[in-house]
XYZ file of C-alpha atoms in Angstrom:
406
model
C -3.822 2.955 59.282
C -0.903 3.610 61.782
C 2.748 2.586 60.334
C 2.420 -1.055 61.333
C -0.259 -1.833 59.967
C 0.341 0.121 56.721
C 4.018 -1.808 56.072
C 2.139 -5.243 56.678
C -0.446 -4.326 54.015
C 2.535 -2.964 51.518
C 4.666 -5.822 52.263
C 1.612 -8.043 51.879
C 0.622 -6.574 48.202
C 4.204 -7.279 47.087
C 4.420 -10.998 48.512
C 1.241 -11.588 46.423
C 2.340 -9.964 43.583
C 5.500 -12.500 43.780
C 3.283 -15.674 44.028
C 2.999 -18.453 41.662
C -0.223 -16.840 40.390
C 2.202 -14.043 39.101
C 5.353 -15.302 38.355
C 3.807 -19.363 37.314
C 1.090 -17.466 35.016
C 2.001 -13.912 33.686
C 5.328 -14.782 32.777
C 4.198 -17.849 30.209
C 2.695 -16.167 27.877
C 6.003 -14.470 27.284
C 7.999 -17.116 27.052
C 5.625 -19.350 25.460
C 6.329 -18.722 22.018
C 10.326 -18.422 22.278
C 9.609 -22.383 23.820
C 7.948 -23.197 20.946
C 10.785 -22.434 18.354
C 13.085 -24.045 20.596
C 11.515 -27.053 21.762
C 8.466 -27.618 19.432
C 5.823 -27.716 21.982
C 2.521 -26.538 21.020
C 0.385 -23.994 23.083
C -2.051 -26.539 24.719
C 1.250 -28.379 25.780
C 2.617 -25.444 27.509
C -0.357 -23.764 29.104
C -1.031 -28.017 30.855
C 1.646 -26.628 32.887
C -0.071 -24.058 34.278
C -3.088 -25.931 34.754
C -1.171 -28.880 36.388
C 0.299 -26.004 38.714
C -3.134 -24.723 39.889
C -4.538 -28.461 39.940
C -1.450 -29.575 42.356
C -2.314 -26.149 44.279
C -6.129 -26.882 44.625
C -5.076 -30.131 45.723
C -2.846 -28.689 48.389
C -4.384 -25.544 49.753
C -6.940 -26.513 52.206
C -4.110 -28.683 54.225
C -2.063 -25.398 54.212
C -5.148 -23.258 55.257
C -5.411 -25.904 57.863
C -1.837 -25.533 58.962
C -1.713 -21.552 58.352
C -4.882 -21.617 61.060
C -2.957 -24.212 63.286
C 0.590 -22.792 63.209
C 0.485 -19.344 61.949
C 0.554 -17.612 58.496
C 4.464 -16.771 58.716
C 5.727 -20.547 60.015
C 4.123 -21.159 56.542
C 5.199 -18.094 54.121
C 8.791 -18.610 54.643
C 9.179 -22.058 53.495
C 7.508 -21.988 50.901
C 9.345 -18.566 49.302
C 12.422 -20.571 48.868
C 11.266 -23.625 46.824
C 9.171 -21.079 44.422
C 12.543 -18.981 43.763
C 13.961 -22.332 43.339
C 11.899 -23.239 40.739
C 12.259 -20.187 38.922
C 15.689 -21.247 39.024
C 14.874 -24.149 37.440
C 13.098 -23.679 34.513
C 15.792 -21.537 33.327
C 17.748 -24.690 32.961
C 14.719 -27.170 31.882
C 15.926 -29.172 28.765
C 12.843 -31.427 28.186
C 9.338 -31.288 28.740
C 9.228 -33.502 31.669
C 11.608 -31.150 33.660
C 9.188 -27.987 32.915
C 5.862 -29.805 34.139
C 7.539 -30.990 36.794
C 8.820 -27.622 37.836
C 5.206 -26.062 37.833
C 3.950 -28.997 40.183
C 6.497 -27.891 42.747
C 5.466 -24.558 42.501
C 1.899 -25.745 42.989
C 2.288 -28.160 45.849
C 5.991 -27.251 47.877
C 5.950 -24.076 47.316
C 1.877 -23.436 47.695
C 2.200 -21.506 51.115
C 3.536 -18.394 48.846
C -0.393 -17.923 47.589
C -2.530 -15.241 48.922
C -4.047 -17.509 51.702
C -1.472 -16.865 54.121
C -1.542 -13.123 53.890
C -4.833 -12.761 53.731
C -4.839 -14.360 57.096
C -2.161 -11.547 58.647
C -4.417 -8.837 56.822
C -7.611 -10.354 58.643
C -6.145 -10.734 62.370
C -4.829 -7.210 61.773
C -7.866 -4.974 60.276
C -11.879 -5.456 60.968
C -13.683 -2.050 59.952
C -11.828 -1.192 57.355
C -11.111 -4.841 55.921
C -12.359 -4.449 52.826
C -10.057 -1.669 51.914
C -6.607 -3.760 53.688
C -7.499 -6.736 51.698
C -7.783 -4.711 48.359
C -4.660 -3.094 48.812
C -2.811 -6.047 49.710
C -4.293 -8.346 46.883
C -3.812 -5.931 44.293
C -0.268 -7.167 44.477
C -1.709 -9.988 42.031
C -2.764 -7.079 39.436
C 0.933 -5.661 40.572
C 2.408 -9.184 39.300
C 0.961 -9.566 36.084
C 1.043 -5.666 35.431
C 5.216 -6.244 35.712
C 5.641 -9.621 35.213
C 4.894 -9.335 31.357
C 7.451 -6.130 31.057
C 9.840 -7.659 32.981
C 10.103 -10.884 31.843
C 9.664 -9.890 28.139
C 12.901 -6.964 28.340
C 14.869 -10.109 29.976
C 14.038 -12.399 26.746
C 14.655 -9.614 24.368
C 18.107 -8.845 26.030
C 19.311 -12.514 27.127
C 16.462 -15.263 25.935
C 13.866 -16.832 27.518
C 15.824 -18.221 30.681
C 17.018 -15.199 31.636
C 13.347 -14.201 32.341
C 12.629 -17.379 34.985
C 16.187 -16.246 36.423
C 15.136 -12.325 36.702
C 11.850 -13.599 38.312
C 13.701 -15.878 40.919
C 16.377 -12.967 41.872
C 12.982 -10.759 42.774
C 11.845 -13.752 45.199
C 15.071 -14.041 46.849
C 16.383 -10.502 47.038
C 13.510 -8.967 47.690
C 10.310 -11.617 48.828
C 11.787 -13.337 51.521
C 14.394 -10.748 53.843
C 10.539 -8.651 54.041
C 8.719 -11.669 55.067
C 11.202 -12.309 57.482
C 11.714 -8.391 58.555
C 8.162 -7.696 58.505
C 5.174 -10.122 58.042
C 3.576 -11.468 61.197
C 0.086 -11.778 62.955
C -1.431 -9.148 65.270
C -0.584 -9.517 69.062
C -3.096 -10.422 70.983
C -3.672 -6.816 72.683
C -3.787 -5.250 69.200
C -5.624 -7.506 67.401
C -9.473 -6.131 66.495
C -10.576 -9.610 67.200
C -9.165 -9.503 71.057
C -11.781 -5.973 71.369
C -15.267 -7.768 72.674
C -17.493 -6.084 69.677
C -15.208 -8.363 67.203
C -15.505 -11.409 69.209
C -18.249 -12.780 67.146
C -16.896 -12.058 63.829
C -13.203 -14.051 65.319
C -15.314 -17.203 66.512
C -16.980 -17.660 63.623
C -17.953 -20.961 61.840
C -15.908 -24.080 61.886
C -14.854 -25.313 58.049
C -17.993 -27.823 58.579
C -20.579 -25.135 60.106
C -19.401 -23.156 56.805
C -20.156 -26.356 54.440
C -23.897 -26.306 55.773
C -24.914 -23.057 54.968
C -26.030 -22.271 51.048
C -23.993 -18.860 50.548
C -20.750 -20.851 50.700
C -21.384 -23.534 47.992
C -22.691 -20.211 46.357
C -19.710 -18.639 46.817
C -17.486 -21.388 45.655
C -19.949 -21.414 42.059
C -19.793 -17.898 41.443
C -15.612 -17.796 41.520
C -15.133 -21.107 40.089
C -17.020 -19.902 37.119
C -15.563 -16.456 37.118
C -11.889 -17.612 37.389
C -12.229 -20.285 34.643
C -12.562 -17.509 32.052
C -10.610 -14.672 33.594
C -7.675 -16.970 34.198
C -7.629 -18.550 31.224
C -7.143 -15.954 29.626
C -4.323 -14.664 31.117
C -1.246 -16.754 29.687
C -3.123 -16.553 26.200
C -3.179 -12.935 26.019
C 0.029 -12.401 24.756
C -0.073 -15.097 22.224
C -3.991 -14.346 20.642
C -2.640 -10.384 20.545
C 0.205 -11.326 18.722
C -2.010 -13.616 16.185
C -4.416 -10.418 15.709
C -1.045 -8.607 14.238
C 0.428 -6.509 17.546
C 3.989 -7.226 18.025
C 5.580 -8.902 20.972
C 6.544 -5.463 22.659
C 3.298 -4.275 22.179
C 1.043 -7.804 23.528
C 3.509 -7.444 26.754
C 2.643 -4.002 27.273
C -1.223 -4.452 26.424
C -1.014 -7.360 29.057
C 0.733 -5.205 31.405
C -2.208 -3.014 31.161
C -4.571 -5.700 32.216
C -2.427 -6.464 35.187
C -2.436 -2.263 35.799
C -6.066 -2.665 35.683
C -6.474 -5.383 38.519
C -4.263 -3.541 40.789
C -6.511 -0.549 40.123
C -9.694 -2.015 40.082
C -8.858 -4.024 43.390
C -7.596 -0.836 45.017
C -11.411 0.745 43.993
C -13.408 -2.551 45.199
C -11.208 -2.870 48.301
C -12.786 0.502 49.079
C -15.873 0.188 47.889
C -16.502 -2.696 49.613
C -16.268 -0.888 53.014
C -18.588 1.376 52.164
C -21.579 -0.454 50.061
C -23.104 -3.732 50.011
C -20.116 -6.311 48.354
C -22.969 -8.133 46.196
C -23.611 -5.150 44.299
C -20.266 -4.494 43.533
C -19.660 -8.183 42.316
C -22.672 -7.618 40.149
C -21.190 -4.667 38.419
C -17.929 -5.759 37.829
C -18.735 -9.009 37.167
C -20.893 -7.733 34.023
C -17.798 -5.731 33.054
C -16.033 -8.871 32.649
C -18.386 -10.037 30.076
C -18.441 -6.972 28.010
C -14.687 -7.141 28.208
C -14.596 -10.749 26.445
C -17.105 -10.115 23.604
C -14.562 -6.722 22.625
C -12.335 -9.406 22.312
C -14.404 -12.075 20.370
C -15.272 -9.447 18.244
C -13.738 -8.443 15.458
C -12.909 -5.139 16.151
C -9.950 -3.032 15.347
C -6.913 -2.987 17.487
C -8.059 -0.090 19.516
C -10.145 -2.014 21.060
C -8.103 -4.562 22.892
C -7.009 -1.447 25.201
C -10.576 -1.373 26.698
C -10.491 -4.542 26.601
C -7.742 -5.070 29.094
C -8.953 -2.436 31.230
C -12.321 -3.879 31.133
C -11.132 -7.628 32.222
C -8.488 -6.627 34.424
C -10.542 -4.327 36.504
C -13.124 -7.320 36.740
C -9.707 -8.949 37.978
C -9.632 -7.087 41.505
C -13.550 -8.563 42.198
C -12.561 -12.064 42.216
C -10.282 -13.056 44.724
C -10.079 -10.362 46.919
C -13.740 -10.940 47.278
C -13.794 -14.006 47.605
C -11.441 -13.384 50.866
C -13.434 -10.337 52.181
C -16.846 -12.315 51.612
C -15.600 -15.877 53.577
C -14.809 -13.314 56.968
C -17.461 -11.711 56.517
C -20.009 -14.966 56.183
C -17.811 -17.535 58.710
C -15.799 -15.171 60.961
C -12.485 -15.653 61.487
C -12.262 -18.582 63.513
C -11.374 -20.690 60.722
C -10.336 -18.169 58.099
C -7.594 -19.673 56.247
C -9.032 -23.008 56.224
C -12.505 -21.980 55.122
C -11.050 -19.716 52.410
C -8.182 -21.861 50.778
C -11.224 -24.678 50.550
C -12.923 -22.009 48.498
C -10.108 -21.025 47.070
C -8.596 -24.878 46.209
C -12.267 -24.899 43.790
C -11.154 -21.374 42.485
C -7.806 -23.133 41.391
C -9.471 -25.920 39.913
C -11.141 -23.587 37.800
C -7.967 -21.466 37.284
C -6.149 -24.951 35.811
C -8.293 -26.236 33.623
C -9.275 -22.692 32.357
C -5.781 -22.168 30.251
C -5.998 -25.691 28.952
C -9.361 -25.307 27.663
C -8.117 -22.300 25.827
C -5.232 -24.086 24.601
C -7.019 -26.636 23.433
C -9.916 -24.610 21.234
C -7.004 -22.747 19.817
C -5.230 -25.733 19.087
C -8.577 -27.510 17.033
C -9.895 -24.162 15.798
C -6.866 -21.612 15.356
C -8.694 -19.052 16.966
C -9.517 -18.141 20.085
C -13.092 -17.177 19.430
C -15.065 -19.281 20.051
C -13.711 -20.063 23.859
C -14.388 -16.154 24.462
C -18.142 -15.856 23.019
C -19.018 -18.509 25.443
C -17.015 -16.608 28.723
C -18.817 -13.349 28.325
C -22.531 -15.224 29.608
C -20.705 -17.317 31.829
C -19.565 -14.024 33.236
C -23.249 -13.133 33.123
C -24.022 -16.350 35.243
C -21.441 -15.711 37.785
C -22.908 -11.913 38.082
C -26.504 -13.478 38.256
C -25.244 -16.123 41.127
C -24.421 -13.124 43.416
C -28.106 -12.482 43.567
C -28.488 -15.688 45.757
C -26.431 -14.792 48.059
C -28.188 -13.628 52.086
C -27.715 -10.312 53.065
C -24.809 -9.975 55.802
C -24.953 -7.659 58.796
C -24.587 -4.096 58.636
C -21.719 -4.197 61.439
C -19.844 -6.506 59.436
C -20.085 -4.086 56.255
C -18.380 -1.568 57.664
C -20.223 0.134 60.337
C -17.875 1.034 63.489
C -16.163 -1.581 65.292
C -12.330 -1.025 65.414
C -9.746 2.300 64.366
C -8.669 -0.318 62.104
């Protein structure tokens, strides 16, 4: 990569890792339990939020892919950075329930242009042979997010309480989100695009978001990651909480969680690669099936050694979701209608991602346990890896063989 194109891809994996994804999802599980001494809401109550949050952004995202496509990726990033970091702001001051769902459905539907779509776009027009690797890097900042997010936020509510965290997250977005999307983030030029070069062409015309919706491999697609990210994701703001009920201490559930996150940056960093070199259906496969064997460790009951491979287990399974997803949709439609193909996709994927942390707020909340809701993830894990089998082969140029320096 020359310098350009490396500082769009580093800039790109921070952006992401300051999304709502990130900073609406890591950070709950923190806070979560310092809201319920204060306020008295119980666990289902506060993880709706989240799931409100993706449901507003599911609801959202395809008009912003639309727009992103129409307009450009950074006419789109910018405004929305500002009403995220505002809503950060926000919740430190929330003094009712109302005010904190509220919050989270601004962050899902104002503020939804700050979610990997738009990004993943800039990565796209920028890089064609080695894609896979670009988008890894850059959406590892998601594994970046909830690797610090937890750490962060939880040294803030030690020190100063649990607003101080929403406040710390808000001071990242403006201080450091926005002056490098403004400095930095932008689409390739049209003489340094790979698309402009004429071997590319086909892969930039690609299918229009209705061409996509008649072929099987994307309703495929949209199955295998729904499934995937209603388990993986509803995990996430429950971690801290079902450590912390299996005897670890605060401290120690952040920095377990923080693991996870280190994982998914890792593991993306490894697919991203990988990717680029092998067929991407057989590295779903794999890591898909490592998902599952992460969630029985925790169903288990095991000692507390083993919520280390756990995380590392589950998070790496982390970096073969979305970033797939992304590498998969250019790689099946072409680029002609990226970000509006992909944020469809993706708007399922959130679906899945709200309703995920409610349904493991709610089995908590009529069991007290979390068991039973992570015996039956590990074989839907196994469906999702089973799924990738149905997918058509794509062509060899598109997986990597040589088509651009980039």
């Amino acid at each position: 990569m020359r310098f350009k194109e490396y500082s769009i891809v580093a800039i790109s994996l921070f952006g992401i890792s300051t999304g709502p994804a990130a900073f609406g999802l890591a950070s709950i599980g923190v806070v979560s339990e310092p809201m319920t001494i204060e306020f008295g809401w119980s666990r289902t109550a506060i993880s709706a939020a989240v799931s409100i949050m993706m449901l507003c952004t599911a609801a959202c995202l395809p008009v912003a892919g639309r727009i992103i496509d129409r307009l450009g990726a950074r006419r789109v990033l910018i405004p929305s950075i500002l009403p995220l970091a505002l809503s950060m702001i926000g919740l430190a001051f929330v003094q009712s329930y109302w005010q904190f769902i509220a919050l989270y459905i601004a962050m899902g539907t104002i503020a939804v242009g700050t979610n990997s779509t738009a990004y993943m776009r800039v990565i796209t027009s920028w890089f064609d042979h080695r894609r896979g690797l670009a988008i890894g890097i850059a959406g590892s900042g998601t594994g970046l997010g909830f690797a610090y997010v937890p750490v962060f936020t939880q040294a803030l509510v030690e020190h100063w309480g649990w607003r101080a965290g929403y406040l710390g997250l808000a001071l990242i977005l403006l201080l450091g989100t926005l002056p490098l999307v403004l400095l930095a983030i932008h689409e390739a030029p049209e003489h340094n695009a790979p698309h402009d070069r004429p071997e590319a062409r086909a892969a930039q015309q690609g299918d229009s978001i209705r061409e996509a919706m008649r072929k099987a491999d994307f309703w495929v697609l949209g199955g295998i990651f729904v499934v995937l990210a209603f388990v993986l994701y509803g995990l996430i703001p429950h971690l801290v909480p079902l450590l912390q009920d299996r005897g670890v201490s605060a401290g120690q559930a952040a920095w377990i969680a923080s693991l996870f996150g280190s994982a998914a940056f890792a593991g993306r960093l490894l697919i991203g690669f990988m990717v680029d070199q092998f067929d991407a259906r057989r590295i779903a496969v794999i890591f898909f099936s490592l998902s599952a064997l992460g969630l029985l460790l925790l169903a288990l009951p095991l000692p507390t050694w083993a919520f280390l491979p756990a995380a590392l287990l589950l998070g790496g399974s982390l970096g073969a979701e979305v970033d797939m997803l992304a590498y998969l949709t250019s790689r099946y439609f072409g680029l002609r209608s990226f970000a509006q193909i992909f944020s469809t996709l993706f708007a399922a994927v959130m679906v899945a991602m709200g309703l995920g942390p409610l349904a493991f707020g709610f089995v908590f909340d009529m069991s007290g346990s979390y068991t039973a809701i992570l015996a039956i993830g590990a074989p839907i894990c196994l469906v999702a890896a089973g799924m990738v089998l149905l997918l058509s082969p794509y062509a060899q140029r598109a997986r990597g063989g040589q088509v651009t320096t980039t």
